[in-house]
XYZ file of C-alpha atoms in Angstrom:
729
model
C 0.000 0.000 0.000
C 1.484 3.365 -0.963
C 1.444 6.572 0.987
C -1.076 7.840 -1.571
C -3.389 4.982 -0.595
C -3.025 6.017 3.051
C -3.815 9.605 2.184
C -6.867 8.527 0.242
C -8.012 6.408 3.131
C -7.460 9.375 5.394
C -9.616 11.557 3.150
C -12.349 8.931 3.156
C -12.076 8.870 6.918
C -12.490 12.631 7.112
C -15.532 12.392 4.863
C -16.912 9.728 7.171
C -16.415 11.930 10.182
C -18.123 14.826 8.457
C -21.006 12.560 7.581
C -21.223 11.398 11.180
C -21.360 15.011 12.288
C -24.451 15.501 10.121
C -26.307 12.431 11.389
C -26.803 11.146 14.950
C -23.813 9.283 16.385
C -26.177 6.576 17.464
C -29.223 6.069 15.272
C -32.127 5.877 17.688
C -34.209 3.660 15.393
C -31.579 1.014 14.706
C -29.159 1.578 17.545
C -26.289 1.623 15.013
C -23.861 4.272 13.714
C -24.427 4.269 9.907
C -20.944 5.607 9.154
C -19.282 2.993 11.309
C -21.513 0.302 9.831
C -20.372 1.288 6.332
C -16.718 1.097 7.340
C -17.211 -2.256 9.092
C -18.808 -3.561 5.919
C -15.779 -2.424 3.941
C -13.552 -4.170 6.475
C -15.453 -7.429 6.176
C -15.327 -7.273 2.362
C -11.625 -6.391 2.124
C -9.814 -8.719 -0.270
C -6.180 -7.996 0.674
C -3.983 -6.287 3.263
C -4.147 -2.924 1.499
C -7.954 -2.836 1.518
C -8.120 -4.150 5.075
C -5.607 -1.520 6.189
C -7.579 1.281 4.551
C -10.806 0.032 6.107
C -9.150 -0.172 9.519
C -8.062 3.452 9.208
C -11.643 4.430 8.515
C -12.956 2.352 11.434
C -10.357 3.874 13.762
C -11.259 7.398 12.742
C -14.967 6.651 13.173
C -14.276 5.285 16.637
C -12.454 8.490 17.588
C -15.218 10.653 16.125
C -17.668 10.057 18.959
C -18.633 7.927 21.945
C -18.987 4.211 21.306
C -21.107 2.028 23.536
C -20.052 -1.411 24.713
C -22.141 -3.305 22.158
C -20.702 -1.293 19.251
C -17.190 -1.743 20.594
C -17.742 -5.483 20.745
C -19.009 -5.468 17.127
C -15.820 -3.712 16.049
C -13.782 -6.366 17.815
C -15.828 -9.130 16.196
C -15.151 -7.616 12.785
C -11.463 -6.896 13.366
C -10.290 -9.546 15.850
C -6.722 -9.685 17.150
C -4.900 -11.198 14.183
C -4.509 -8.091 12.062
C -3.721 -5.716 14.984
C -1.076 -8.242 16.078
C 0.525 -8.032 12.644
C 0.400 -4.243 12.725
C 2.182 -4.113 16.058
C 4.951 -6.499 15.090
C 5.576 -5.583 11.437
C 9.094 -4.401 10.651
C 8.348 -2.779 7.284
C 6.009 0.154 6.614
C 4.581 0.970 3.134
C 6.856 2.982 0.874
C 7.068 6.623 1.830
C 5.290 6.205 5.193
C 6.729 6.765 8.705
C 7.635 3.462 10.344
C 5.273 4.052 13.276
C 2.065 4.387 11.205
C 1.217 0.689 11.290
C 2.005 0.366 14.999
C -0.059 3.458 15.736
C -3.068 1.907 14.035
C -2.580 -1.352 15.947
C -2.345 0.500 19.272
C -5.438 2.568 18.443
C -7.422 -0.621 17.878
C -6.157 -2.140 21.108
C -7.091 1.050 22.972
C -10.583 0.717 21.564
C -10.807 -2.916 22.635
C -9.389 -2.197 26.109
C -12.317 0.088 26.862
C -14.094 -3.206 27.481
C -12.787 -4.586 30.831
C -13.261 -8.146 29.597
C -11.094 -7.485 26.535
C -8.530 -5.574 28.629
C -7.898 -8.820 30.520
C -7.766 -10.925 27.331
C -4.539 -12.943 26.881
C -4.077 -11.353 23.441
C -3.935 -7.951 25.129
C -1.810 -9.097 28.067
C 0.836 -10.602 25.817
C 1.233 -7.185 24.125
C 2.346 -5.546 27.380
C 6.107 -5.849 26.632
C 5.599 -4.357 23.140
C 3.399 -1.545 24.430
C 5.926 -0.771 27.158
C 8.655 -0.224 24.572
C 6.525 2.423 22.824
C 6.701 4.608 25.954
C 10.449 5.120 25.588
C 10.788 4.926 21.785
C 12.585 7.872 20.193
C 10.930 10.054 17.583
C 9.807 13.522 16.624
C 8.213 14.960 19.801
C 5.966 17.201 17.678
C 4.638 14.393 15.490
C 0.861 14.313 16.105
C 0.573 10.667 15.039
C 3.309 9.622 17.459
C 1.672 11.559 20.275
C -1.636 9.886 19.479
C 0.058 6.479 19.645
C 1.545 7.309 23.055
C -1.866 8.392 24.349
C -3.388 5.164 23.064
C -0.578 3.160 24.694
C -1.268 4.739 28.081
C -4.972 4.095 27.573
C -4.250 0.382 26.984
C -1.910 0.037 29.971
C -4.241 1.965 32.272
C -7.139 -0.261 31.248
C -5.084 -3.383 31.975
C -4.063 -1.959 35.356
C -7.747 -1.665 36.217
C -8.357 -5.406 35.861
C -7.998 -7.751 38.867
C -4.680 -9.273 37.794
C -3.605 -6.450 35.552
C -0.960 -4.901 37.851
C 0.798 -8.242 38.192
C 0.938 -8.685 34.400
C 2.177 -5.116 33.888
C 4.951 -5.547 36.441
C 6.033 -8.857 34.901
C 5.976 -7.255 31.439
C 8.522 -4.579 32.329
C 6.013 -1.734 32.426
C 7.272 -0.261 35.724
C 10.783 0.304 34.355
C 9.379 1.699 31.117
C 7.134 4.105 33.012
C 10.064 5.247 35.172
C 12.193 5.913 32.091
C 9.313 7.688 30.358
C 8.813 9.930 33.376
C 12.503 10.688 33.803
C 12.785 11.490 30.083
C 10.082 14.156 30.493
C 8.887 13.509 26.959
C 5.304 13.639 25.755
C 2.949 11.852 28.193
C 5.405 11.754 31.118
C 2.625 12.962 33.437
C 0.560 9.932 32.400
C 3.547 7.729 33.211
C 3.676 9.133 36.741
C -0.056 8.657 37.245
C 0.124 5.025 36.151
C 3.192 4.437 38.351
C 1.266 5.754 41.345
C -1.554 3.316 40.615
C 0.774 0.330 40.292
C 2.641 1.177 43.509
C -0.672 1.490 45.311
C -1.817 -1.908 44.022
C 1.406 -3.914 44.305
C 4.153 -1.971 46.061
C 6.344 -4.933 47.007
C 6.299 -6.466 43.523
C 7.042 -3.107 41.879
C 10.132 -2.589 44.014
C 11.262 -6.159 43.502
C 11.117 -5.849 39.712
C 12.319 -2.288 39.182
C 14.124 -0.963 42.269
C 16.910 0.943 40.422
C 14.416 2.721 38.165
C 12.036 3.561 41.009
C 14.921 4.931 43.061
C 15.852 7.120 40.101
C 12.293 8.482 40.067
C 12.485 9.050 43.835
C 15.711 11.004 43.385
C 14.102 13.142 40.718
C 10.967 13.794 42.772
C 13.001 14.547 45.902
C 15.173 17.028 44.032
C 12.107 18.683 42.521
C 10.554 18.850 45.995
C 13.624 20.484 47.488
C 13.740 23.118 44.745
C 10.008 23.774 44.356
C 8.862 27.280 45.191
C 5.283 27.040 43.924
C 2.191 24.989 44.741
C 3.763 21.911 43.135
C 5.620 21.217 46.397
C 2.302 20.456 48.093
C 1.347 18.049 45.305
C 4.735 16.370 45.665
C 4.064 15.934 49.388
C 1.166 13.694 48.454
C 3.113 11.723 45.840
C 6.413 11.162 47.615
C 5.183 8.725 50.317
C 4.243 6.324 47.540
C 7.803 6.274 46.201
C 9.638 5.599 49.452
C 11.225 2.134 49.155
C 10.560 -0.718 51.587
C 14.317 -0.887 52.184
C 16.844 1.912 52.686
C 16.034 5.385 51.399
C 19.068 6.940 49.616
C 20.771 9.552 51.782
C 20.619 12.241 49.089
C 16.844 11.779 48.928
C 16.552 12.107 52.703
C 18.508 15.369 52.608
C 16.267 16.811 49.907
C 13.070 15.655 51.605
C 14.071 17.043 54.987
C 15.115 20.369 53.475
C 11.846 20.638 51.558
C 9.759 19.769 54.614
C 11.674 22.213 56.811
C 10.894 25.013 54.358
C 7.210 24.088 54.157
C 6.533 23.498 57.842
C 8.500 26.562 58.855
C 6.040 28.747 56.928
C 2.568 29.941 57.741
C 0.251 27.428 56.122
C -3.365 26.482 55.773
C -4.391 22.979 56.823
C -4.596 21.677 53.229
C -0.975 22.710 52.739
C 0.331 21.525 56.116
C -1.402 18.140 56.355
C 0.324 16.432 53.374
C 3.676 17.609 54.760
C 2.912 16.100 58.165
C 1.912 12.831 56.500
C 5.137 12.736 54.486
C 7.158 13.420 57.642
C 5.290 10.604 59.409
C 6.064 8.211 56.568
C 9.748 9.098 56.818
C 9.637 8.609 60.586
C 8.251 5.108 60.080
C 10.795 4.242 57.420
C 13.914 5.801 58.971
C 13.224 6.733 62.579
C 15.164 9.951 63.183
C 18.006 9.106 60.781
C 16.610 11.429 58.105
C 16.906 14.442 60.423
C 20.371 16.064 60.466
C 22.315 16.391 63.685
C 23.021 19.792 65.149
C 20.975 22.853 65.874
C 18.972 22.858 62.635
C 17.975 19.222 63.063
C 16.932 19.606 66.698
C 14.841 22.683 65.877
C 13.193 20.839 62.989
C 12.358 17.815 65.137
C 10.973 20.047 67.879
C 8.862 21.865 65.279
C 7.522 18.549 63.919
C 6.490 17.269 67.338
C 4.980 20.591 68.405
C 2.906 20.817 65.218
C 1.777 17.212 65.649
C 0.716 17.803 69.255
C -1.228 20.943 68.343
C -3.001 19.069 65.546
C -3.919 16.210 67.895
C -5.336 18.558 70.511
C -7.329 20.559 67.986
C -8.790 17.369 66.540
C -9.602 15.478 69.735
C -10.424 18.066 72.390
C -13.339 19.682 70.556
C -16.406 17.476 70.830
C -18.460 17.257 67.656
C -15.582 18.160 65.346
C -14.995 15.756 62.481
C -11.605 14.144 63.023
C -9.295 13.878 60.040
C -8.153 10.453 61.088
C -5.388 10.050 58.511
C -3.759 13.324 59.558
C -4.082 12.647 63.294
C -2.655 9.148 62.860
C 0.324 10.674 61.053
C 0.726 13.083 63.970
C 0.719 10.111 66.341
C 3.719 8.746 64.434
C 5.562 12.055 64.884
C 4.708 12.091 68.582
C 6.105 8.573 68.881
C 9.306 9.810 67.278
C 9.364 12.597 69.859
C 8.912 10.106 72.702
C 11.816 8.028 71.416
C 14.134 11.018 71.142
C 13.148 12.442 74.521
C 13.979 9.141 76.208
C 17.218 8.566 74.322
C 20.213 9.108 76.580
C 22.976 8.947 73.994
C 23.200 10.742 70.643
C 19.794 12.338 70.983
C 18.979 15.056 68.496
C 17.360 17.090 71.262
C 18.907 19.207 73.969
C 17.629 18.903 77.525
C 15.490 22.112 77.481
C 13.902 20.925 74.236
C 13.112 17.571 75.818
C 11.433 19.249 78.788
C 9.323 21.422 76.494
C 8.331 18.527 74.244
C 7.382 16.281 77.159
C 5.087 19.070 78.340
C 3.299 19.489 74.995
C 3.124 15.727 74.444
C 1.554 15.331 77.878
C -1.213 17.722 76.814
C -1.705 15.832 73.552
C -1.840 12.479 75.376
C -4.466 14.031 77.648
C -6.514 14.731 74.516
C -6.036 11.116 73.369
C -7.271 9.843 76.746
C -10.261 12.202 76.516
C -11.074 10.807 73.073
C -10.760 7.167 74.195
C -13.075 7.835 77.125
C -15.804 8.675 74.607
C -15.330 5.525 72.507
C -18.328 3.238 72.606
C -18.538 -0.483 71.989
C -19.564 0.087 68.371
C -16.292 1.889 67.568
C -13.835 -0.487 69.189
C -12.915 -2.190 65.934
C -12.191 1.049 64.105
C -8.531 1.468 63.103
C -8.318 5.021 64.446
C -9.134 3.762 67.946
C -6.337 1.224 67.565
C -3.943 3.987 66.479
C -4.963 6.068 69.507
C -4.326 3.131 71.857
C -0.938 2.637 70.202
C 0.298 6.163 70.918
C -1.020 5.952 74.479
C 0.854 2.668 74.889
C 4.053 4.277 73.594
C 3.650 7.084 76.148
C 2.888 4.741 79.066
C 5.932 2.635 78.202
C 8.073 5.617 79.209
C 5.903 7.778 81.482
C 3.237 6.696 83.987
C 3.657 9.270 86.752
C 1.936 12.117 84.905
C -1.775 11.946 84.069
C -2.019 9.127 86.623
C -5.623 9.880 87.563
C -6.735 9.984 83.939
C -4.836 6.800 83.104
C -6.381 4.945 86.051
C -9.843 6.032 84.943
C -9.133 4.704 81.455
C -7.646 1.359 82.555
C -10.999 -0.524 82.594
C -11.586 0.528 78.979
C -8.079 -0.504 77.954
C -8.470 -3.959 79.492
C -11.861 -4.462 77.826
C -10.515 -3.168 74.516
C -7.476 -5.441 74.596
C -9.694 -8.387 75.550
C -12.095 -7.664 72.702
C -9.324 -7.592 70.106
C -7.678 -10.670 71.587
C -10.874 -12.720 71.585
C -11.858 -11.593 68.099
C -8.352 -11.765 66.651
C -9.440 -13.259 63.350
C -11.967 -10.525 62.648
C -9.614 -7.710 63.584
C -6.385 -9.170 62.189
C -6.325 -6.584 59.404
C -6.433 -3.611 61.799
C -2.669 -3.318 61.552
C -2.799 -2.719 57.804
C -5.817 -0.432 58.033
C -4.123 1.761 60.635
C -1.019 2.031 58.477
C -3.200 3.035 55.539
C -4.749 5.834 57.593
C -1.378 7.413 58.146
C -0.405 7.632 54.492
C -3.250 7.889 52.028
C -6.556 6.226 51.183
C -4.899 3.897 48.696
C -1.422 3.133 49.865
C -0.261 0.731 52.583
C 2.375 1.970 54.944
C 4.792 0.318 57.350
C 3.574 -2.465 59.555
C 2.020 -1.601 62.907
C 1.770 -4.304 65.603
C -1.579 -5.984 65.180
C -2.699 -6.674 68.764
C -3.517 -4.104 71.393
C -2.052 -6.104 74.258
C 1.434 -5.960 72.800
C 1.128 -2.175 72.658
C 0.016 -1.939 76.291
C 2.393 -4.453 77.885
C 5.270 -2.037 78.678
C 2.923 0.463 80.305
C 1.149 -2.235 82.297
C 4.531 -3.498 83.441
C 5.175 -0.109 85.069
C 1.625 0.181 86.414
C 1.621 -3.220 88.149
C 4.327 -1.888 90.477
C 1.918 0.770 91.810
C -0.849 -0.219 94.237
C -3.737 1.751 92.713
C -3.308 0.852 89.034
C -2.455 -2.760 89.941
C -5.699 -3.182 91.887
C -7.677 -1.849 88.929
C -5.923 -4.197 86.509
C -6.563 -7.179 88.796
C -10.209 -6.203 89.292
C -10.747 -5.920 85.530
C -9.256 -9.366 84.878
C -5.998 -8.265 83.272
C -3.862 -11.046 84.866
C -6.075 -13.799 83.458
C -6.054 -12.122 80.040
C -2.264 -11.815 80.163
C -1.883 -15.498 81.022
C -4.016 -16.489 78.031
C -2.084 -14.102 75.817
C 1.264 -15.420 77.020
C 0.217 -19.022 76.366
C -1.033 -18.105 72.890
C 2.161 -16.250 72.009
C 4.263 -19.040 73.478
C 2.686 -21.466 71.027
C 4.295 -19.468 68.213
C 7.749 -20.278 69.624
C 7.093 -23.956 70.331
C 8.467 -26.892 68.295
C 6.715 -27.195 64.965
C 6.820 -23.449 64.354
C 9.591 -21.727 62.419
C 10.895 -19.277 65.020
C 13.334 -17.760 62.512
C 10.478 -15.958 60.752
C 8.900 -14.607 63.935
C 9.208 -10.855 64.465
C 11.338 -9.759 67.409
C 8.209 -8.222 68.930
C 6.877 -11.704 69.801
C 9.849 -12.548 72.014
C 9.962 -9.029 73.465
C 6.254 -9.342 74.277
C 6.854 -12.645 76.072
C 9.670 -11.095 78.112
C 7.486 -8.138 79.069
C 4.694 -10.508 80.129
C 7.217 -12.253 82.366
C 8.145 -8.918 83.940
C 4.471 -8.196 84.671
C 4.037 -11.633 86.241
C 7.194 -11.082 88.305
C 5.687 -7.852 89.620
C 2.495 -9.705 90.545
C 4.425 -12.512 92.249
C 6.165 -9.967 94.457
C 3.269 -7.570 95.087
C 0.200 -9.848 94.916
C 1.280 -13.387 95.935
C -2.265 -14.269 97.000
C -3.439 -13.784 93.422
C -0.873 -16.293 92.152
C -2.067 -18.898 94.673
C -5.795 -18.564 94.045
C -6.120 -17.871 90.319
C -6.135 -21.091 88.285
C -4.644 -19.354 85.243
C -1.284 -19.183 87.038
C -1.298 -22.938 87.540
C -1.625 -23.327 83.769
C 1.148 -20.784 83.314
C 3.408 -22.695 85.721
C 2.813 -25.926 83.807
C 3.792 -24.211 80.555
C 6.953 -22.740 82.076
C 7.996 -26.142 83.429
C 7.362 -27.861 80.115
C 9.152 -25.218 78.052
C 12.338 -24.288 79.894
C 14.360 -27.497 79.238
C 14.256 -26.956 75.477
C 14.544 -23.177 75.732
C 17.863 -23.132 77.610
C 19.433 -25.192 74.827
C 18.506 -22.745 72.071
C 21.104 -20.298 70.807
C 20.285 -16.601 71.029
C 17.342 -16.983 73.413
C 19.162 -16.733 76.732
C 17.316 -13.592 77.860
C 13.919 -15.205 77.348
C 15.164 -18.334 79.120
C 16.285 -16.164 82.045
C 12.835 -14.630 82.302
C 11.096 -18.008 82.157
C 13.485 -19.614 84.665
C 13.277 -16.777 87.175
C 9.497 -16.449 86.915
C 9.057 -20.203 87.278
C 11.325 -20.353 90.344
C 9.469 -17.498 92.062
C 6.079 -19.040 91.272
C 7.287 -22.453 92.479
C 7.844 -20.983 95.951
C 4.205 -19.869 96.037
C 2.791 -23.037 94.450
C 5.075 -25.508 96.256
C 2.128 -27.609 97.486
C 0.840 -28.124 93.952
C 0.903 -31.793 92.851
C 2.706 -30.709 89.684
C 5.758 -29.701 91.764
C 6.081 -32.863 93.820
C 8.994 -34.375 91.918
C 7.078 -35.025 88.705
C 9.098 -35.452 85.504
C 8.031 -31.962 84.390
C 9.122 -30.333 87.652
C 12.442 -32.224 87.677
C 13.095 -31.200 84.080
C 12.317 -27.577 84.894
C 14.642 -27.371 87.904
C 17.412 -29.147 86.006
C 17.101 -26.505 83.278
C 16.993 -23.707 85.884
C 20.198 -25.063 87.453
C 21.768 -25.084 83.988
C 20.874 -21.408 83.504
C 22.162 -20.393 86.945
C 25.326 -22.506 86.907
C 26.668 -21.562 83.485
C 26.808 -17.802 84.058
C 30.417 -17.636 85.293
C 33.684 -19.374 84.510
C 37.300 -19.285 85.686
C 39.435 -17.230 83.325
C 43.220 -17.118 83.326
C 44.836 -13.695 83.477
C 48.245 -12.835 81.967
C 51.002 -12.536 84.529
C 49.038 -14.264 87.287
C 49.058 -17.832 88.545
C 45.481 -17.604 89.736
C 42.391 -17.326 87.536
C 39.604 -14.822 88.076
C 35.838 -15.255 88.079
C 34.445 -13.986 84.748
C 31.224 -14.049 82.823
C 30.882 -16.863 80.318
C 30.785 -15.722 76.663
C 27.052 -16.308 76.183
C 26.192 -14.196 79.221
C 28.761 -11.446 78.817
C 27.101 -9.452 76.050
C 23.671 -9.302 77.734
C 24.647 -9.278 81.403
C 23.340 -5.757 81.876
C 19.837 -7.031 81.037
C 20.387 -10.420 82.656
C 22.025 -9.830 86.016
C 18.916 -8.756 87.941
C 17.076 -11.852 86.728
C 20.052 -14.053 87.615
C 20.322 -12.764 91.182
C 16.548 -13.005 91.607
C 16.663 -16.550 90.235
C 19.401 -17.537 92.692
C 17.342 -16.126 95.554
C 14.190 -17.900 94.339
C 15.993 -21.242 93.970
C 17.322 -20.844 97.495
C 13.759 -20.339 98.712
C 12.514 -23.444 96.894
C 15.020 -25.864 98.480
C 13.375 -26.165 101.938
C 9.888 -26.272 100.378
C 10.593 -29.148 97.965
C 12.337 -32.064 99.734
C 13.302 -33.771 96.480
C 15.135 -30.695 95.147
C 18.380 -30.948 97.176
C 19.107 -34.546 96.091
C 18.317 -33.553 92.503
C 20.758 -30.633 92.723
C 23.396 -32.985 94.136
C 22.923 -35.383 91.223
C 23.424 -32.474 88.828
C 26.772 -31.841 90.614
C 25.997 -28.125 90.834
C 27.112 -27.661 94.483
C 30.347 -29.579 93.862
C 31.129 -27.663 90.669
C 30.271 -24.350 92.308
C 32.746 -24.992 95.135
C 35.308 -26.167 92.589
C 34.847 -22.922 90.629
C 35.257 -20.777 93.750
C 38.334 -22.738 94.754
C 40.011 -22.177 91.386
C 39.724 -18.375 91.255
C 41.058 -15.522 93.303
C 38.610 -14.552 96.082
C 39.342 -10.913 95.268
C 37.796 -11.400 91.813
C 34.427 -12.446 93.263
C 32.190 -9.512 94.116
C 30.441 -9.514 97.513
C 26.971 -9.834 95.965
C 28.152 -12.939 94.081
C 29.541 -14.416 97.301
C 26.193 -13.804 99.014
C 24.223 -15.402 96.160
C 26.457 -18.497 96.078
C 26.433 -18.868 99.849
C 22.643 -18.685 99.960
C 22.259 -21.634 97.593
C 25.015 -23.726 99.203
C 23.719 -23.155 102.746
C 20.144 -24.203 101.923
C 21.321 -27.299 100.060
C 23.606 -28.247 102.965
C 20.840 -27.736 105.536
C 18.309 -29.696 103.508
C 20.349 -32.834 102.849
C 23.068 -34.752 104.679
C 24.519 -36.122 101.430
C 24.895 -32.577 100.149
C 26.890 -31.644 103.233
C 29.158 -34.632 102.784
C 29.714 -33.873 99.101
C 30.595 -30.268 99.921
C 33.094 -31.335 102.557
C 34.752 -33.653 100.061
C 35.042 -30.670 97.697
C 36.946 -28.632 100.312
C 33.788 -26.756 101.168
C 34.912 -25.689 104.642
C 38.203 -24.330 103.359
C 36.468 -22.463 100.513
C 33.894 -21.041 102.925
C 36.724 -19.761 105.101
C 38.513 -18.128 102.168
C 35.352 -16.297 101.144
C 34.243 -15.519 104.696
C 31.023 -17.487 104.229
C 30.339 -17.827 107.954
C 26.900 -19.388 107.537
C 28.208 -22.078 105.177
C 31.234 -22.734 107.347
C 29.013 -23.219 110.385
C 26.594 -25.469 108.473
C 29.365 -27.730 107.179
C 30.851 -28.007 110.663
C 27.654 -29.686 111.845
C 27.334 -33.486 111.578
């Protein structure tokens, strides 16, 4: 077909359009477009490629001349099919004298027409064109060529239609569309704004897959957007605030991007703004806080002032939103402000390398206290019907973050809210399956209506555990928690979480928060053992807890990297055993013997004899496994030693069991092999306590200690009580 034939076909097309302008686009009597019908007839009667091509041009022009309903679009597809458009898209040779993109443009125009039908947009014959269509976005050519521009528009129409189908985003990502869109946007050629819009949609639908397939290209777009944001002096900077959260990667954000984003935000938030200008900036700052903590904020005076400004603005926004009854709360903005407040809490409690100076910390604690007061006021108004709403969950989260660090202020208000918090946590725990998506929904609130954000812990109890740990030390709050059934709820929660760490579960994929939550539960139970022993004796849930601790510790102490959790379990179990010593489960049963053997293992392996250069005598030193975490471990170890000492006279079978483990003999051997000056007085007291009770409880223990030079060792360490005990028959 010559270029003259194309021109003639074009003239016929123009005549057809003129005719369609003179008659109704859709004939009311027949429901058909006469012009289009004439062209479809010509297409059906075409005898060769040239005639079919000319007819297709006419059909395409008729399609673009007016609106086409679904039935007419389907009739066009039935007449054209996919075979000829496929050939147009893949042909290497254009007719003599014609631009090489004419045939492809016609093929894309037909596909764009077909893709207006969602069913056809998901057709395999359309999906397998995605790689070809993607290449058109970055193809070089005359930027002023109207036909080329039309082809690009049609290409975006096809890809956008595919993206709107259920599995469309997945096919686009696999077909290389994300990289092509990134390159099209960065090239700033014709249609680059459409490329950005489609990228936003794909990131919203399948963020993880997009980053997996095209991370370098997406990072290049992020760099470009960040630089534009830093330089923007007009209203575009507010639009960029809304876009940028979508382009932050799930991994590390490049440092140059962080610098540009922080500089842009500092300029925006340091100005006088209306709420529609300020809110997107706060949401972007919150997204950065989730992704990077405070690492994106520079050190020094400018960084500390910026952080203080962020937290102050967030607190003001929270108070304005929550203190005024009847005001509609912009939940996404307030949730973002919660994230900034949480960043403020972290920095105010950081002792080393904090961005904030002490006066700034004092000021921020004051304004955050007022904002937390507003959060408590809001939660006091929450009814049963709202308890499953994600904004309530977000509000409980920020309160939990505050209580983890500060329980002395707002004590009256917190105590008044405790019954609600217990009921709320119980509701979410008991209906975990229904509310399991709250985590994702809360994260969505903080970013935008369409884009998921970073993961938030999904259960309310985990958020409240640190605060409850502090509150169970105080008489008033502890009584409220006990009255509302918090201990029983915590026991059930602990047992449920413990199941996740039991054999048969892959503990390597568990988040750290599970083990931290178990440790915090242990701390709460330790507080209750000390301050409310009667509760431990009478509440059946603690018997179940004791059984779980006994069954679990033997395997736990053998596991690498879990020594701190083992210390918590061992110490808690030993303290509870003193209170539950009359329980049948502790009367020398296999479970109880296994537990105490594991507890002895934990207590006995903490210290070793270590040779020192230039000295004939070794010194007492921490064993390698204990050394790195001793700061967190030592209080539990000393408490465990004291608790074991208390168990010996209450459980007659325990002293012989300890003797069979050879702990007393090995302990005396260890003390005899090191310099007494290397053993701190508190260690001497802890060791003497155990040895004295074992010696008093069992004659064979006394004899074994004497054989191990116990009297001599006691004399060297001035253990008067042990020396006296071993001197007895």
